[in-house]
Structure formats: C-alpha cells, structure tokens
XYZ file of C-alpha atoms in Angstrom:
332
model
C -8.453 27.924 -39.282
C -5.284 29.680 -38.238
C -3.517 28.847 -41.458
C -6.405 30.242 -43.485
C -6.339 33.454 -41.482
C -2.611 33.741 -41.945
C -2.923 33.116 -45.666
C -5.672 35.704 -46.051
C -3.734 38.300 -44.085
C -0.638 37.613 -46.163
C -2.620 38.201 -49.367
C -4.027 41.448 -47.957
C -0.542 42.592 -47.012
C 0.627 41.796 -50.538
C -1.987 44.275 -51.776
C -0.617 46.918 -49.401
C 2.926 46.275 -50.628
C 1.698 46.516 -54.209
C -0.014 49.875 -53.616
C 2.979 51.297 -51.736
C 5.378 50.165 -54.452
C 3.138 51.620 -57.160
C 2.877 54.997 -55.420
C 6.647 55.103 -54.864
C 7.231 54.089 -58.471
C 4.919 56.857 -59.728
C 6.701 59.504 -57.641
C 10.115 58.302 -58.743
C 9.009 58.199 -62.385
C 8.043 61.869 -62.228
C 11.299 62.922 -60.583
C 13.329 60.722 -62.916
C 11.791 62.489 -65.887
C 12.562 66.026 -64.735
C 15.816 65.515 -62.808
C 17.499 62.923 -65.015
C 16.391 64.702 -68.185
C 17.999 67.876 -66.829
C 21.216 66.040 -65.979
C 21.452 64.416 -69.404
C 20.646 67.590 -71.354
C 22.873 69.977 -69.375
C 26.507 69.608 -70.442
C 27.730 71.191 -67.202
C 26.014 68.429 -65.197
C 26.480 65.242 -67.208
C 30.266 65.555 -67.024
C 30.366 65.612 -63.204
C 30.468 62.380 -61.246
C 28.162 63.546 -58.450
C 25.288 64.306 -60.841
C 25.842 61.131 -62.851
C 25.665 59.155 -59.597
C 22.405 60.910 -58.687
C 21.138 59.817 -62.105
C 22.032 56.183 -61.379
C 20.601 56.392 -57.841
C 17.214 57.556 -59.119
C 17.176 54.973 -61.919
C 18.058 52.183 -59.480
C 15.270 53.236 -57.100
C 12.837 53.436 -60.032
C 13.714 49.924 -61.236
C 13.506 48.558 -57.681
C 10.064 50.037 -56.965
C 8.721 49.070 -60.387
C 9.870 45.471 -59.990
C 8.466 45.416 -56.455
C 5.091 46.515 -57.814
C 5.024 43.714 -60.404
C 6.343 41.150 -57.906
C 3.716 41.787 -55.226
C 0.914 42.119 -57.768
C 1.566 38.619 -59.088
C 1.567 37.366 -55.483
C -1.788 39.073 -54.862
C -3.459 37.554 -57.920
C -1.894 34.137 -57.165
C -0.114 34.061 -60.498
C 2.163 31.179 -61.408
C 4.989 32.628 -63.508
C 7.457 30.331 -65.179
C 10.732 29.566 -63.471
C 12.786 31.888 -65.772
C 10.289 34.741 -65.241
C 10.436 34.294 -61.471
C 14.233 34.157 -61.535
C 14.333 37.313 -63.655
C 12.176 39.214 -61.139
C 14.274 38.051 -58.192
C 17.510 38.960 -59.996
C 16.186 42.415 -60.874
C 14.987 43.031 -57.312
C 18.283 42.047 -55.689
C 20.489 43.767 -58.272
C 18.573 47.070 -58.183
C 18.565 47.087 -54.374
C 22.285 46.271 -54.376
C 22.984 49.036 -56.879
C 21.284 51.598 -54.621
C 23.696 50.719 -51.823
C 26.667 50.536 -54.208
C 25.817 53.948 -55.656
C 25.607 55.471 -52.178
C 29.020 53.958 -51.421
C 30.532 55.370 -54.623
C 28.953 58.747 -53.818
C 30.707 58.785 -50.457
C 34.010 57.775 -52.078
C 33.564 60.472 -54.724
C 33.143 63.180 -52.074
C 36.055 61.719 -50.082
C 38.361 61.990 -53.109
C 37.098 65.498 -53.923
C 37.710 66.767 -50.370
C 40.813 64.860 -49.285
C 42.580 64.549 -52.670
C 41.355 67.520 -54.721
C 44.260 67.662 -57.196
C 44.092 63.990 -58.128
C 40.314 64.118 -58.222
C 40.230 67.067 -60.630
C 42.762 65.442 -62.943
C 41.316 61.920 -62.998
C 37.680 61.636 -61.920
C 36.155 64.355 -64.100
C 37.777 63.459 -67.414
C 35.836 62.210 -70.439
C 33.157 59.582 -69.884
C 34.624 58.282 -66.633
C 31.582 59.224 -64.470
C 29.234 57.228 -66.737
C 31.634 54.282 -66.862
C 31.673 54.366 -63.070
C 27.875 54.037 -63.003
C 28.080 51.192 -65.513
C 30.584 49.462 -63.237
C 28.226 49.634 -60.235
C 25.403 48.143 -62.325
C 27.695 45.328 -63.484
C 28.710 44.496 -59.915
C 25.076 44.705 -58.783
C 23.995 42.235 -61.492
C 26.707 39.791 -60.405
C 25.547 39.815 -56.770
C 22.262 37.842 -57.221
C 24.037 35.403 -59.529
C 26.603 34.658 -56.821
C 24.008 34.005 -54.111
C 22.819 30.444 -53.462
C 19.540 29.876 -55.276
C 16.432 29.309 -53.175
C 14.522 26.319 -54.618
C 10.930 27.012 -55.591
C 8.277 24.800 -54.031
C 6.573 23.327 -57.089
C 4.279 21.340 -54.805
C 2.515 24.616 -53.937
C 1.824 25.261 -57.584
C 5.116 26.856 -58.565
C 4.289 30.259 -57.089
C 6.944 32.968 -56.974
C 6.782 34.347 -53.426
C 8.870 36.163 -50.851
C 10.581 32.889 -49.957
C 12.659 33.315 -53.121
C 14.273 36.400 -51.576
C 15.507 34.669 -48.415
C 18.569 32.992 -49.905
C 22.112 34.097 -49.056
C 21.334 35.935 -45.823
C 24.925 35.718 -44.614
C 26.332 37.014 -47.921
C 23.843 39.890 -47.932
C 24.798 40.938 -44.407
C 28.495 40.876 -45.329
C 27.812 43.056 -48.377
C 25.704 45.558 -46.409
C 28.260 45.709 -43.578
C 31.165 46.257 -45.986
C 29.423 49.132 -47.762
C 28.413 50.674 -44.442
C 31.983 50.568 -43.098
C 33.355 52.177 -46.253
C 30.784 54.989 -46.071
C 31.398 55.600 -42.357
C 35.141 55.736 -43.017
C 34.663 58.404 -45.692
C 32.411 60.419 -43.344
C 35.061 60.427 -40.636
C 37.841 61.401 -43.052
C 35.788 64.211 -44.610
C 34.855 65.658 -41.212
C 38.450 65.404 -39.987
C 39.712 67.141 -43.108
C 37.184 69.928 -42.657
C 38.225 70.375 -39.022
C 41.911 70.369 -39.982
C 41.350 73.120 -42.538
C 39.363 75.114 -39.982
C 36.424 75.646 -42.304
C 33.651 76.641 -39.915
C 31.503 78.786 -42.171
C 28.155 78.329 -43.834
C 29.536 76.044 -46.520
C 30.804 73.659 -43.867
C 27.393 73.494 -42.221
C 25.820 72.821 -45.614
C 28.300 69.977 -46.092
C 27.325 68.514 -42.729
C 23.667 68.628 -43.734
C 24.544 66.876 -46.988
C 26.370 64.160 -45.044
C 23.345 63.863 -42.754
C 21.010 63.394 -45.734
C 23.394 60.895 -47.303
C 23.516 59.018 -44.007
C 19.718 59.096 -43.827
C 19.533 57.567 -47.300
C 21.987 54.879 -46.198
C 19.986 54.170 -43.033
C 16.786 53.837 -45.065
C 18.468 51.140 -47.149
C 19.958 49.238 -44.217
C 17.442 49.454 -41.375
C 14.623 47.451 -43.057
C 16.958 44.448 -43.320
C 17.843 44.582 -39.632
C 14.233 45.169 -38.554
C 13.047 42.199 -40.617
C 15.871 40.121 -39.163
C 14.755 41.027 -35.617
C 11.118 40.231 -36.481
C 12.148 36.857 -37.917
C 14.187 36.068 -34.809
C 11.290 36.975 -32.513
C 8.941 34.818 -34.542
C 11.409 31.938 -34.555
C 11.479 32.010 -30.754
C 7.658 32.332 -30.730
C 7.734 35.670 -28.956
C 5.301 37.160 -31.479
C 2.553 35.730 -33.650
C 2.929 35.227 -37.397
C 0.181 37.758 -38.074
C 1.968 40.347 -35.913
C 5.213 39.702 -37.765
C 3.551 40.128 -41.165
C 1.765 43.322 -40.105
C 4.950 44.825 -38.647
C 6.911 43.896 -41.797
C 4.317 45.627 -43.990
C 4.397 48.802 -41.876
C 8.201 48.828 -42.075
C 8.073 48.247 -45.837
C 5.558 51.067 -46.419
C 7.389 53.603 -44.253
C 10.887 52.929 -45.546
C 9.808 52.651 -49.195
C 8.152 56.070 -49.234
C 10.886 57.636 -47.095
C 13.635 56.205 -49.302
C 11.851 57.490 -52.392
C 11.634 61.032 -50.993
C 15.142 61.018 -49.512
C 16.765 60.198 -52.851
C 14.974 63.132 -54.498
C 15.777 65.560 -51.673
C 19.441 64.562 -51.762
C 19.566 65.349 -55.478
C 17.720 68.665 -55.116
C 20.297 69.975 -52.651
C 22.683 70.593 -55.548
C 22.681 74.296 -56.469
C 23.724 73.700 -60.083
C 20.917 71.191 -60.572
C 18.373 73.620 -59.129
C 19.553 76.343 -61.492
C 19.142 74.041 -64.490
C 15.697 72.988 -63.267
C 14.741 76.671 -63.093
C 15.646 77.048 -66.759
C 14.025 73.865 -68.062
C 11.084 73.295 -65.686
C 10.397 76.659 -63.970
C 6.872 75.801 -62.822
C 7.891 72.426 -61.416
C 10.896 74.030 -59.755
C 8.701 76.523 -57.895
C 6.419 73.800 -56.545
C 9.379 71.632 -55.549
C 10.809 74.522 -53.569
C 7.489 75.085 -51.827
C 7.161 71.412 -50.842
C 10.789 70.562 -50.073
C 12.080 73.981 -49.064
C 12.645 73.027 -45.424
C 15.492 70.708 -46.460
C 17.174 72.673 -49.239
C 16.449 76.286 -48.330
C 20.075 76.957 -47.410
C 21.170 76.327 -50.992
C 18.624 78.529 -52.775
C 19.544 82.227 -52.564
C 20.524 82.515 -56.233
C 17.805 80.285 -57.661
C 15.052 82.024 -55.714
C 16.093 85.388 -57.109
C 16.180 83.930 -60.588
C 12.728 82.434 -60.206
C 11.272 85.756 -59.056
C 12.819 87.452 -62.090
C 11.223 84.799 -64.284
C 7.835 85.543 -62.747
C 8.256 89.301 -63.359
C 9.287 88.732 -66.965
C 6.294 86.480 -67.586
C 3.721 88.973 -66.288
C 4.046 91.462 -69.203
C 3.843 88.597 -71.701
C 0.674 87.292 -70.094
C -0.811 90.796 -70.084
C -0.071 91.247 -73.790
C -1.820 87.988 -74.545
C -4.875 88.842 -72.462
C -5.366 92.470 -73.579
C -6.348 91.738 -77.207
C -8.901 89.244 -75.986
C -10.455 91.833 -73.694
C -10.481 94.522 -76.402
C -12.368 92.232 -78.716
C -15.143 91.910 -76.161
C-alpha cells in the first residue's frame, strides 16, 4: 500500500517537473531568440567575450531545460527508451548543467582579467574569434564531464526504465567540481572588490558593479543550492528523519523554485548590459519596452540613455501612425 502511494506520488511529481521544465524552456526560448539574435547580428557585441558568454549561458540553460522536459515526460508516461537513448539524455543533462557552472566561472575570470589586468585583457582576450573559441572550450569540457563519471547501471529488471537513479552516479566527483568552480568565482569576487577599493572608485559605476557581482552570485547560488538541498534531504531520509513522500515533495518544490528563478536570473544578468539594451532598442523596440516594464527594478540604474532613445522612438512613430490612419478616416 505504501509503495503504491509512493509510486503514484512520484509519477505526479514527474508531471510537475515536466510542466516546470516546459515553462522554463518556453521562457528561455523566447529570450534566446531576441537576446542571442541581437548578440550574433550586432558586430559590436559578438566580438566581446562578456556578450559571447551570455550567449553560451542562455543556450546552456535552454538545452538543460529542454532536456529536462523530455526526460521527465518519458518518466511520466512510463516510457522505456533504449540504453543509448537514455545515456544520451543523461549525458546532455549533466553536460548542459556543467556548462552553466563553467560559463559562470569563465564570466567571473573574464571580469577579473578586465579589472585587474586591463592592458593584457585588451590585447589578448578581445582579439579575433577568441571569445567564441572560449565558449567552445567550455562546451568541450562540459561534454567530457559526464563521460568521466562512473556509469550508473540501469535496472533492466524494472523494465529498463530511464529514471532519476541514472543521475545519482559520481556524487563525490560532482561535489569536487562544484566546489572548485565556487572557489574560483569567490576568489575573483574578492580580487575585483579589493582592486576597486584600492583605486578608490566609490561612484555610481562602482555600485553598479557591485550589483552585477550580486546578480552573478545569485546565478551561482541558484546553480549550487539545489544540489546541497537535495543532499540534505537524502541524508535526512537515509536516517529516517523524514518520510519518502515528504522528501519527494520537498525536492519538487526546490526544483520548481530554482528552475524558474535560474531561468529569470540568467536573463536579468544579460539585460543589465547597456550596450545590449541599446541594440535591443534598435532591433526589438516593442519587446524592449515591455522588458523594461517587467524587469526595470533590477536594471533601472543602467537605462538612462536607452529610456531616452525609446521615448524618441515613440515620438517618431506617432506621426507615421497618424499618416496611415488619416487616409482611412477621410475615405469614410
């Protein structure tokens, strides 16, 4: 009786994970289309490492959420994919999640080099196709990570299903990887803040930089905290301090919250860039206005120029709209 209840609740929670992943994937698909299209089409953006890394961050999150949606849907419908198909989904899940953390680490290193070693950074890190090769390097490393983890054997006695048990392999290696990336990012934060204090930059730009670091740290926390929370829930369940149903419910709530928050945080972090906002105003003016209305509380400090430009766009469009409407009225 208990096992049936646990199985039914697990299937219901798989539906919740599927819906959350699908919603996150849909949001990320929209923002990937407008933000990444702008980065690729604007020559002033696609040659800068920070915008190329935003491109890879959004693509990685899109692949991760899309694969999550497919993975939990096949669990919900009790599908029995072949062993290669299951291994491909697990590899894509782990590699895309790893690339998100790797990209955040490279972002922190990029800002560290730009702030603490500006001359070397200008001469080396912005030349030619280096920013795109850097993103290709992170994807290569991310694809090697699941291949280096010990494989979790699939229980063919249960019908060869591809479930969450396939993601539990290599816990120690995953924790080492997460801890290493976290230490590197924290080191860059400390060095950047110390350099800013040494230069005595205490103006508005410095406060904007601190907010950027805070958002970057929030994005990092959203990637790391679910692993620790799930580890704590597993430990509590192992010591029988909580029921299996409570563990599954708590894990689903954590998954839903952090998935949606991580999706939004990646977009907000990208929209803080003034140059990107200016290009969005040119290419997607209507979308840019709505984005400012929804996300203005996080990026308002970086908008004085783009807001003025948007208002000018509105004023220039009004005469054109009037000219188009007047002939129609005269005909009537």
